[in-house]
PDB file of C-alpha atoms in Angstrom:
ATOM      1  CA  UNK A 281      -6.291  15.310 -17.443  1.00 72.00           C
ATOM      2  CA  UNK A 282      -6.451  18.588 -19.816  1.00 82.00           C
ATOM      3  CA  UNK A 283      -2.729  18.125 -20.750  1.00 82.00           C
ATOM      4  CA  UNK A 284      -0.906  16.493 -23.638  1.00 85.00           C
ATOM      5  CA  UNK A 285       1.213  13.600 -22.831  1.00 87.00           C
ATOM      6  CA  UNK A 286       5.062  15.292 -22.787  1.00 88.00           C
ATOM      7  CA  UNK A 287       8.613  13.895 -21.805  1.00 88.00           C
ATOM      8  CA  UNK A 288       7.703  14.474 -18.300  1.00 90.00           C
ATOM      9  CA  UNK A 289       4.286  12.965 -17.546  1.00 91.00           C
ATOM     10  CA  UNK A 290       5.453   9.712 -16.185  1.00 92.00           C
ATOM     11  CA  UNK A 291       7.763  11.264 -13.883  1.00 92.00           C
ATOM     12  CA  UNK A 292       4.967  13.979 -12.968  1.00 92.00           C
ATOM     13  CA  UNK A 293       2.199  11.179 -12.015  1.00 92.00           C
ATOM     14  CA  UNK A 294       4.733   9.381 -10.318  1.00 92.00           C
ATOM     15  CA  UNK A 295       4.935  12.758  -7.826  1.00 92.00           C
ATOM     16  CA  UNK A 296       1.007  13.074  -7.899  1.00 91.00           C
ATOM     17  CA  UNK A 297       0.978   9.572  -6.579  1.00 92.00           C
ATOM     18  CA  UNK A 298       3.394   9.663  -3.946  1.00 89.00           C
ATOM     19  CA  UNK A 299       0.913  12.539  -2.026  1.00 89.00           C
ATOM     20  CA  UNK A 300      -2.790  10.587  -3.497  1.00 87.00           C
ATOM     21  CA  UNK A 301      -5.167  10.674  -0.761  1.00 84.00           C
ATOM     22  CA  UNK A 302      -7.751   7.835  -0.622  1.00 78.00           C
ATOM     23  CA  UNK A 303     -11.450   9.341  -0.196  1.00 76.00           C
ATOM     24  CA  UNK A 304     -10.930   8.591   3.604  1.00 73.00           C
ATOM     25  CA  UNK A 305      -7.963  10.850   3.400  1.00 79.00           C
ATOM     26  CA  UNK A 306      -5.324   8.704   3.968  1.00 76.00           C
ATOM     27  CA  UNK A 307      -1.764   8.690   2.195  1.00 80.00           C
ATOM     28  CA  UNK A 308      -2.239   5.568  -0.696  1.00 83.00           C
ATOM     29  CA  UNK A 309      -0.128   2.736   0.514  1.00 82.00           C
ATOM     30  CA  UNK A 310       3.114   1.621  -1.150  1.00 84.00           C
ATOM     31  CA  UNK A 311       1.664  -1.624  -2.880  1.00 79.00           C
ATOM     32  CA  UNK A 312      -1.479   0.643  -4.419  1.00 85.00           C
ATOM     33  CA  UNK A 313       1.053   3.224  -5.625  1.00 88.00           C
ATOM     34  CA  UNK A 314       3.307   0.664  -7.188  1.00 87.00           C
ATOM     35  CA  UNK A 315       0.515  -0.817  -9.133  1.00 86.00           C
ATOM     36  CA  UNK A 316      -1.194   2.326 -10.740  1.00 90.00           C
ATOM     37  CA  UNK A 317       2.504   3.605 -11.775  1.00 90.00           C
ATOM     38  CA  UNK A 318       2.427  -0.324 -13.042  1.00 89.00           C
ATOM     39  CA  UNK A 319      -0.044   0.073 -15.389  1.00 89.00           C
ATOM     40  CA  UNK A 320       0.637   3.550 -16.732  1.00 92.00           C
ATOM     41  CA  UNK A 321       3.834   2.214 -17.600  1.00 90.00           C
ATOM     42  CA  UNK A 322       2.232  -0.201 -19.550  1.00 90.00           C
ATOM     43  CA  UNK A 323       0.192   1.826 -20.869  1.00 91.00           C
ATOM     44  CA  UNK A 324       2.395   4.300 -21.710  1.00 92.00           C
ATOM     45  CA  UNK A 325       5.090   1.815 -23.476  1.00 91.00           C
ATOM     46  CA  UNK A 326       1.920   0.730 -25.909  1.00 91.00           C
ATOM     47  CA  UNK A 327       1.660   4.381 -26.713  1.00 90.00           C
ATOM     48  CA  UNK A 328       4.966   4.686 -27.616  1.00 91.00           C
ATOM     49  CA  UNK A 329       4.985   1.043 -29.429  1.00 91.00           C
ATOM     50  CA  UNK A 330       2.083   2.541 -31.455  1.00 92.00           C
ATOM     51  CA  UNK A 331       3.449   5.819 -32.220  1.00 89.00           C
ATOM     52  CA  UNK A 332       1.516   7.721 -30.119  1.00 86.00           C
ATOM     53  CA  UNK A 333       4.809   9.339 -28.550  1.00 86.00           C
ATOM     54  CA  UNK A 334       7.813   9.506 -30.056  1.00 88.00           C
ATOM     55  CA  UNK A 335       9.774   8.154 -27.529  1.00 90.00           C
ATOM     56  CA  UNK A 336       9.231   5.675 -24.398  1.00 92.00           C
ATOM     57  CA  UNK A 337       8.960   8.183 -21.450  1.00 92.00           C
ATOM     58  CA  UNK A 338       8.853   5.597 -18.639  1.00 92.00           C
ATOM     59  CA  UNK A 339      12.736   5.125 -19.304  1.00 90.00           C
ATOM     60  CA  UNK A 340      14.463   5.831 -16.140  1.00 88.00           C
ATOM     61  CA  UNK A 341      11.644   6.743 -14.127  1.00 89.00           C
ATOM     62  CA  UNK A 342      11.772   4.128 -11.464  1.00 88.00           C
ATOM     63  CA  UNK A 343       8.829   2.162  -8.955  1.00 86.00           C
ATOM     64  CA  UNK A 344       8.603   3.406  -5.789  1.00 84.00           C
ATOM     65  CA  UNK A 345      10.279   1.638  -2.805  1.00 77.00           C
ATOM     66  CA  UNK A 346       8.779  -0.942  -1.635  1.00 66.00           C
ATOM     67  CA  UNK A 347       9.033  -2.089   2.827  1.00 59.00           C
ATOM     68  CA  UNK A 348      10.376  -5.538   3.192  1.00 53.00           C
ATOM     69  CA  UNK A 349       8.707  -5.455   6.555  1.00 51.00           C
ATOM     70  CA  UNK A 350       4.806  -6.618   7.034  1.00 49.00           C
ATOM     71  CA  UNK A 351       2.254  -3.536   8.533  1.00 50.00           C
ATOM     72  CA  UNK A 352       0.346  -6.370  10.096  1.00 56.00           C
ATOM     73  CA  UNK A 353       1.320  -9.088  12.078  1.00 70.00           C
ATOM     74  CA  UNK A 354       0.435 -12.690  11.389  1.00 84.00           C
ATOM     75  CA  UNK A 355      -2.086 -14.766  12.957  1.00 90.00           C
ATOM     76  CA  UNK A 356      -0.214 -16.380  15.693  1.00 90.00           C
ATOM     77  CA  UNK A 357      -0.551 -20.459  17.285  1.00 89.00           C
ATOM     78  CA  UNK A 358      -3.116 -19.290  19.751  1.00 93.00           C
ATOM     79  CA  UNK A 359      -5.072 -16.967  17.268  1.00 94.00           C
ATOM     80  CA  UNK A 360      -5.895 -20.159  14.522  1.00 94.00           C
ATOM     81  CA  UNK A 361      -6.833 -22.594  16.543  1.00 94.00           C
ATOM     82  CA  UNK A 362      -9.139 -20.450  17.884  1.00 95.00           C
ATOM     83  CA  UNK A 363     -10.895 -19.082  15.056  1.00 96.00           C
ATOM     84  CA  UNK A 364     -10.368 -22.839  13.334  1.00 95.00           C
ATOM     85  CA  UNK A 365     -12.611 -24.250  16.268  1.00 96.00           C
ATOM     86  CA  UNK A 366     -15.440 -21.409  16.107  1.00 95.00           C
ATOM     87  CA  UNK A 367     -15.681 -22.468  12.150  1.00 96.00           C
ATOM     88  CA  UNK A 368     -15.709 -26.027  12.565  1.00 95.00           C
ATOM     89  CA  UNK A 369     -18.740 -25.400  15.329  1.00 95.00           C
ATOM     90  CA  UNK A 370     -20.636 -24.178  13.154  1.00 95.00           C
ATOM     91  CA  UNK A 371     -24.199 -26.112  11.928  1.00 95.00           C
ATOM     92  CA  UNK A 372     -23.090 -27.950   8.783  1.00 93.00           C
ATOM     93  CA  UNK A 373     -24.800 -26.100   5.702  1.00 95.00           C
ATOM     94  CA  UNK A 374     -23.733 -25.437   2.411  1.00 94.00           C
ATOM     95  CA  UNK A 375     -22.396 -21.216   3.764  1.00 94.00           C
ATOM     96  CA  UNK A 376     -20.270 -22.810   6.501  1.00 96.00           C
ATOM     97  CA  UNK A 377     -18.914 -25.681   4.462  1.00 97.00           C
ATOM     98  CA  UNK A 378     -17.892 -23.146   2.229  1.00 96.00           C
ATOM     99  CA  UNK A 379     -15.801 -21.134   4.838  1.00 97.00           C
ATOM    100  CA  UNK A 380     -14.449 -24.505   6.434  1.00 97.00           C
ATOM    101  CA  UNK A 381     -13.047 -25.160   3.126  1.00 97.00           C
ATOM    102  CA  UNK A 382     -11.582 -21.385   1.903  1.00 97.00           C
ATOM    103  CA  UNK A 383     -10.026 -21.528   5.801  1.00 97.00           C
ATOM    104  CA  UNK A 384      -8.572 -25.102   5.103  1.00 97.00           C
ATOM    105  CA  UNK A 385      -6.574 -24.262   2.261  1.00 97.00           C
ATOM    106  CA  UNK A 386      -5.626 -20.803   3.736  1.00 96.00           C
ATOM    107  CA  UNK A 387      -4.300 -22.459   6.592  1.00 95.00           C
ATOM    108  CA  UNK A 388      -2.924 -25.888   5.517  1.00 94.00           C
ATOM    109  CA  UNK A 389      -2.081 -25.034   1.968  1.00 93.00           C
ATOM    110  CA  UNK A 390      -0.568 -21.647   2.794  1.00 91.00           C
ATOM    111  CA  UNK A 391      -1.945 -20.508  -0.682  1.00 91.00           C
ATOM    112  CA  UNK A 392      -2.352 -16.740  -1.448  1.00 91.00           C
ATOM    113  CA  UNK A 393      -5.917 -15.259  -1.814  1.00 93.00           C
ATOM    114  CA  UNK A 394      -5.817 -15.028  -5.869  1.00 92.00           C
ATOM    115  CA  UNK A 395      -4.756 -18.686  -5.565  1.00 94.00           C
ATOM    116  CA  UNK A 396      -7.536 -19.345  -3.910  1.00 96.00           C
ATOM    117  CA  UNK A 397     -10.706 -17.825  -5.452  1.00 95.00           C
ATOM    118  CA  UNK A 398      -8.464 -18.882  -8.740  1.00 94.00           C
ATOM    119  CA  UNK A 399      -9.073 -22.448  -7.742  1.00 96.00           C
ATOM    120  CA  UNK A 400     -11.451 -24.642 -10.510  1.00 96.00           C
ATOM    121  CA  UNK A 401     -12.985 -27.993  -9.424  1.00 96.00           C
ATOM    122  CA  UNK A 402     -10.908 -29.577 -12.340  1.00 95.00           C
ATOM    123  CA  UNK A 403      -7.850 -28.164 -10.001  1.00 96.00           C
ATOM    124  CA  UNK A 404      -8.733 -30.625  -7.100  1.00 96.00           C
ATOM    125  CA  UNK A 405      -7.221 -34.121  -7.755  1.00 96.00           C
ATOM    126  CA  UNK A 406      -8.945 -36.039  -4.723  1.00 96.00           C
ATOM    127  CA  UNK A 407      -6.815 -39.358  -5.890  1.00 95.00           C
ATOM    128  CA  UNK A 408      -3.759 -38.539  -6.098  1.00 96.00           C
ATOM    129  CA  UNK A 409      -4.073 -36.094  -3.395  1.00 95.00           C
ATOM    130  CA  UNK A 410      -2.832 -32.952  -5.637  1.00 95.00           C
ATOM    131  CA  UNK A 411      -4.156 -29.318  -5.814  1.00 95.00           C
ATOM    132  CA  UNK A 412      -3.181 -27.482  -9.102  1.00 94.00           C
ATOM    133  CA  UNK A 413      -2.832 -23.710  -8.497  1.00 91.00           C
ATOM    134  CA  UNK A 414      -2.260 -20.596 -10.588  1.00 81.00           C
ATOM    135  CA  UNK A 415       0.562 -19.506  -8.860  1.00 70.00           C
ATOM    136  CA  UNK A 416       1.042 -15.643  -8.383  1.00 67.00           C
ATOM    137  CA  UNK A 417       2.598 -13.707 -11.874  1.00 60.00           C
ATOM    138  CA  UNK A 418       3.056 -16.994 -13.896  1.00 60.00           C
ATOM    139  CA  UNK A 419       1.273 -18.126 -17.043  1.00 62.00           C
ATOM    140  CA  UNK A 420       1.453 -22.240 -16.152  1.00 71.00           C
ATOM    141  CA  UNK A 421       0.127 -23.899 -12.736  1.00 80.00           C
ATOM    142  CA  UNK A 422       1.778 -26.023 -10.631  1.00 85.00           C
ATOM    143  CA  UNK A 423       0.997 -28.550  -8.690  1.00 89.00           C
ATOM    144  CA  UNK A 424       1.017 -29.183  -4.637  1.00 90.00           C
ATOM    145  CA  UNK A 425       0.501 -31.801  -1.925  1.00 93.00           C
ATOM    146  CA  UNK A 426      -3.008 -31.341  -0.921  1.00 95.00           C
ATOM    147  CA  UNK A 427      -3.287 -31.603   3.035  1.00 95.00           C
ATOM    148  CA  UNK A 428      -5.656 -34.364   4.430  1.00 96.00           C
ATOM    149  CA  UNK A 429      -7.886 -31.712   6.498  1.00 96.00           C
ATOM    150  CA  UNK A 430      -8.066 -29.749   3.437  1.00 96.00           C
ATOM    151  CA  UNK A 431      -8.967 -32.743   1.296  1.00 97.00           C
ATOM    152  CA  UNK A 432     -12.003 -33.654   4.207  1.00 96.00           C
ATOM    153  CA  UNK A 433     -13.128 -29.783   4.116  1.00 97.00           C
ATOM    154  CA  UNK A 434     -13.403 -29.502   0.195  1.00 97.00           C
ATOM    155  CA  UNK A 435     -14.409 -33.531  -0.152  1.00 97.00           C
ATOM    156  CA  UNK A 436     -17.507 -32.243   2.511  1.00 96.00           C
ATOM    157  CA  UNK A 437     -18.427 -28.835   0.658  1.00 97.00           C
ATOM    158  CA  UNK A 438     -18.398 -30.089  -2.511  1.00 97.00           C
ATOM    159  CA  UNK A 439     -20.572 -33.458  -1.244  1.00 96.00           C
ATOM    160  CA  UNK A 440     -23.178 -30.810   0.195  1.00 96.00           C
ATOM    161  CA  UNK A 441     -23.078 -28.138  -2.762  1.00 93.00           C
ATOM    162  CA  UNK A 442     -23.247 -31.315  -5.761  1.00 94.00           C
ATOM    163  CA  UNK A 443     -20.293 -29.376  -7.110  1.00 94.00           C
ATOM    164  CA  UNK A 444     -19.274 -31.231 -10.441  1.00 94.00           C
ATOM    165  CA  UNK A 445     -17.604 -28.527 -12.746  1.00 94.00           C
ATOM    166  CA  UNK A 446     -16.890 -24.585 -12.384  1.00 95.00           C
ATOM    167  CA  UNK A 447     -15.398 -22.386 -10.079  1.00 96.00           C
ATOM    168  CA  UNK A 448     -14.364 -23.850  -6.742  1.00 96.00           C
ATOM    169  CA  UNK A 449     -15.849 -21.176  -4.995  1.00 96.00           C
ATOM    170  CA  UNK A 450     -19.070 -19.168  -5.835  1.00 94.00           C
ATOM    171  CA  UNK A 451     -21.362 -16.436  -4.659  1.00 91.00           C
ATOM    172  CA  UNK A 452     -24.298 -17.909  -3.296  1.00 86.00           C
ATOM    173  CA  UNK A 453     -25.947 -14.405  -2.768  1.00 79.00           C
ATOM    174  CA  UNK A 454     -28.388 -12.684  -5.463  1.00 76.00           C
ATOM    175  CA  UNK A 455     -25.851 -10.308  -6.324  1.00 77.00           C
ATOM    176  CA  UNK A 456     -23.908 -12.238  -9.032  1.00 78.00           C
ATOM    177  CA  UNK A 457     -25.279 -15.879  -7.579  1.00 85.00           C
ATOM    178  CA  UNK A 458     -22.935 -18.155  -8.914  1.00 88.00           C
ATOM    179  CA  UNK A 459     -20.256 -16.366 -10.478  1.00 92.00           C
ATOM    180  CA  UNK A 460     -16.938 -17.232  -8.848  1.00 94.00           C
ATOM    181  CA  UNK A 461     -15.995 -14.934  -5.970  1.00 94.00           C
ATOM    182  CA  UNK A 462     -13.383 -12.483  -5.655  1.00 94.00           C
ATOM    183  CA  UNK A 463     -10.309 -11.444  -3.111  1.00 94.00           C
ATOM    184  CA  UNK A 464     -12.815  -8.818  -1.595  1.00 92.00           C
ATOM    185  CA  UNK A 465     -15.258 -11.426  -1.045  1.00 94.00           C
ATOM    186  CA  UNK A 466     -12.619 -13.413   0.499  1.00 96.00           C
ATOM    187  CA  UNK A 467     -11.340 -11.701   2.932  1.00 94.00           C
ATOM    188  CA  UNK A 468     -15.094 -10.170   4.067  1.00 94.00           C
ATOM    189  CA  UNK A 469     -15.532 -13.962   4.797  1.00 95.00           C
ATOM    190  CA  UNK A 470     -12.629 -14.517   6.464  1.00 96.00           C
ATOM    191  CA  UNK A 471     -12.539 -11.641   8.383  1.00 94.00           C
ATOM    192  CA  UNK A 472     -15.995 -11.320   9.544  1.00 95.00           C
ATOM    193  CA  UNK A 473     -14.920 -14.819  11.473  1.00 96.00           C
ATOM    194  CA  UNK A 474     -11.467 -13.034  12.763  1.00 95.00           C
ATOM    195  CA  UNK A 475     -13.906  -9.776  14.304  1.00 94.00           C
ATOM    196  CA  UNK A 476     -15.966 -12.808  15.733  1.00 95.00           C
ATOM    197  CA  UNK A 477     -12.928 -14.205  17.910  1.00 95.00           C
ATOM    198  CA  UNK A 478     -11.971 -10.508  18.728  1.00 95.00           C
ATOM    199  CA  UNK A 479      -8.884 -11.062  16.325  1.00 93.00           C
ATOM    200  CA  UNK A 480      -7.876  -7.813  14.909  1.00 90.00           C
ATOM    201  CA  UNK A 481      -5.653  -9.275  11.800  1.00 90.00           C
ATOM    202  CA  UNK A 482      -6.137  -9.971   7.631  1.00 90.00           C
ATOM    203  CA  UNK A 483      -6.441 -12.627   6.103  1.00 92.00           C
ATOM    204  CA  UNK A 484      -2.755 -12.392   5.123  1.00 89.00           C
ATOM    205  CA  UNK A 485      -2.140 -12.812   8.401  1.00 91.00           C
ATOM    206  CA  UNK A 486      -3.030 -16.686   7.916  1.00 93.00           C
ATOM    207  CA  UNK A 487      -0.518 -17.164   5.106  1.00 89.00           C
ATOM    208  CA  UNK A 488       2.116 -15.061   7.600  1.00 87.00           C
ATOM    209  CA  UNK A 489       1.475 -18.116  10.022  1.00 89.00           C
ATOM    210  CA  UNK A 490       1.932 -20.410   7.591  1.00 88.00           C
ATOM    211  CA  UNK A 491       5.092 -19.257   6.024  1.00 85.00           C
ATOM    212  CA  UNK A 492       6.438 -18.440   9.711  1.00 82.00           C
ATOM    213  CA  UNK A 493       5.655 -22.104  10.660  1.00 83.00           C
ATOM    214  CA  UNK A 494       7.646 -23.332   7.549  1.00 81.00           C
ATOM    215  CA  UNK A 495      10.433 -21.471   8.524  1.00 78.00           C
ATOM    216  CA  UNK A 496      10.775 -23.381  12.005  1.00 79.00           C
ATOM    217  CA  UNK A 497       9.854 -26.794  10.980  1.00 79.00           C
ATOM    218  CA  UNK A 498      13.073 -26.295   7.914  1.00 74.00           C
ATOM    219  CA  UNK A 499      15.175 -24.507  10.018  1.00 76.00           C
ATOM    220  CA  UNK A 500      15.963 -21.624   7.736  1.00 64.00           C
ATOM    221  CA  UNK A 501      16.262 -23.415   4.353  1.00 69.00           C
ATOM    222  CA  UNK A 502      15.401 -20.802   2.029  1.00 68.00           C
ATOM    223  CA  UNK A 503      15.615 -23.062  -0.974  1.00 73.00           C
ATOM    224  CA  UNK A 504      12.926 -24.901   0.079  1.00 73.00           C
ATOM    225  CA  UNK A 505      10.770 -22.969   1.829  1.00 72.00           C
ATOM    226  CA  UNK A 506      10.492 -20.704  -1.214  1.00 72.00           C
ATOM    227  CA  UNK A 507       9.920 -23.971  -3.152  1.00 70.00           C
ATOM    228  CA  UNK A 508       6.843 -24.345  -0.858  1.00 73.00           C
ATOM    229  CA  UNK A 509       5.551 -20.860  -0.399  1.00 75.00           C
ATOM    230  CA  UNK A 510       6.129 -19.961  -4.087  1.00 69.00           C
ATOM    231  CA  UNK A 511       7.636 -16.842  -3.220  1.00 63.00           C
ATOM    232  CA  UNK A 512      10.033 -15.351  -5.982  1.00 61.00           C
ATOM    233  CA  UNK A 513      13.357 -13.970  -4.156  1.00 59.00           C
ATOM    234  CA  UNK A 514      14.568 -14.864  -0.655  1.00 53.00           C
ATOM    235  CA  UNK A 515      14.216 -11.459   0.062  1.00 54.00           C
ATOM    236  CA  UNK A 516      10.803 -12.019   0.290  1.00 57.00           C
ATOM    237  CA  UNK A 517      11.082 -14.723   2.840  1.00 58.00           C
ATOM    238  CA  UNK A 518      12.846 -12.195   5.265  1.00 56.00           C
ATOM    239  CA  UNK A 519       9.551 -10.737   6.668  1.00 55.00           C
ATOM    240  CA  UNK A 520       8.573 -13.700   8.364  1.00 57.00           C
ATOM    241  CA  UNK A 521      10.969 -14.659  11.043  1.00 49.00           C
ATOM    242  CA  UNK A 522      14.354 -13.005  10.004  1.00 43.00           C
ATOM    243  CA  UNK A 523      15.873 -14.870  13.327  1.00 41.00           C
ATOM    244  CA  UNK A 524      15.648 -18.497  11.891  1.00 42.00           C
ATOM    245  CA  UNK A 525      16.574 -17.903   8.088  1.00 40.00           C
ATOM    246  CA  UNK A 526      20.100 -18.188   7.535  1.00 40.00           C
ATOM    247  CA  UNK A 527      22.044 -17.404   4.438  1.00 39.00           C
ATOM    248  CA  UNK A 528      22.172 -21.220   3.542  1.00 40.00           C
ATOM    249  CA  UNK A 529      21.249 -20.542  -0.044  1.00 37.00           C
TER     250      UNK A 529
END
């Protein structure tokens, strides 16, 4: 701010985001750092493209290192059963078929939260038994098995909401009543039901049980499991139970 752009101010933010403080007053994580340097090196390439700069500055200047390791563990086979059977006790209602649903696909789909709140009615194929998502940093969608106790939890919400076209899932409060909800939203749904059962995890911690399931039933086939989790690289895959993924691939 107050400065002309120069051959150095991509490197220089860079350093002023390694030390950001959030207004807490905690060191900025990784992933947060990695996306603002993300989009001012977008930004900054459009500049250049434009002629605003007479040459790209982001050259050589590279992201910051990301951990391959999780700083939260996943839910574990005691943890969602438990919090499964305090949802599924809950009076049926429009609100709680809601969360039986989002916590259907989150746990038998394995789907990430973007995914998720991403999800369209049109998206739900009830016939052939087929859920279409936007998968994470691709244009096209792709389609997936859809699990039977998913299929029952979204058949039932959408049966008690008269659901017909739109966003799969909606606020229902005043503030923006009906407009299609967002990750935040998400996981303060999901996570007010994890406090509930004195589980002190994210929501990402369902997906980490998924994935870490996946990886026992297959035995360490990367190939496939990465077929089924839609992650990118096997490096990815590492995280999640680096004693039962060999190098098969």
């Amino acid at each position: 701010q107050g400065r002309p752009l120069n051959t150095n101010t991509f490197l220089e933010f860079k350093r002023h985001l390694d030390v950001r403080k959030s207004k807490r007053g905690y060191i900025i994580s990784t992933s947060t750092k990695q996306k603002y340097l993300s989009v001012a090196r977008i930004l900054l390439q459009q500049v250049y493209k434009t002629g605003g700069v007479p040459t790209d500055i982001t050259i050589n200047v590279k992201g910051f290192r990301q951990e391959k390791k999780h700083k939260k563990d996943g839910l574990n086979q005691e943890e969602i059963p438990r919090v499964c059977d305090k949802i599924m006790a809950k009076a049926i209602n429009f609100q709680s078929s809601r969360l039986k649903a989002i916590m259907a696909i989150l746990v038998f789909q394995g789907i990430r939260q973007m995914e998720v709140v991403g999800l369209d009615i049109s998206d739900i194929d009830f016939v052939n038994a087929k859920i279409r998502i936007k998968a994470k940093g691709r244009d096209d969608h792709e389609l997936k098995h859809l699990h039977p106790s998913a299929t029952k939890a979204i058949q039932q919400y959408i049966e008690i909401g008269n659901i017909t076209e739109g966003p799969l899932f909606f606020s229902i409060g005043n503030r923006g009543k009906g407009e299609r909800i967002g990750t935040k939203q998400l996981r303060r749904i999901i996570e007010n039901e994890l406090q509930a059962c004195n589980i002190k995890k994210t929501v990402h911690g369902i997906r980490h049980f998924f994935v870490s399931r996946l990886c026992e039933a297959y035995n360490g086939d990367l190939p496939k499991i990465r077929e089924l989790t839609g992650h990118k690289t096997f490096d990815m895959l590492q995280v999640y139970n680096d004693s039962r993924l060999t190098q098969k691939h």
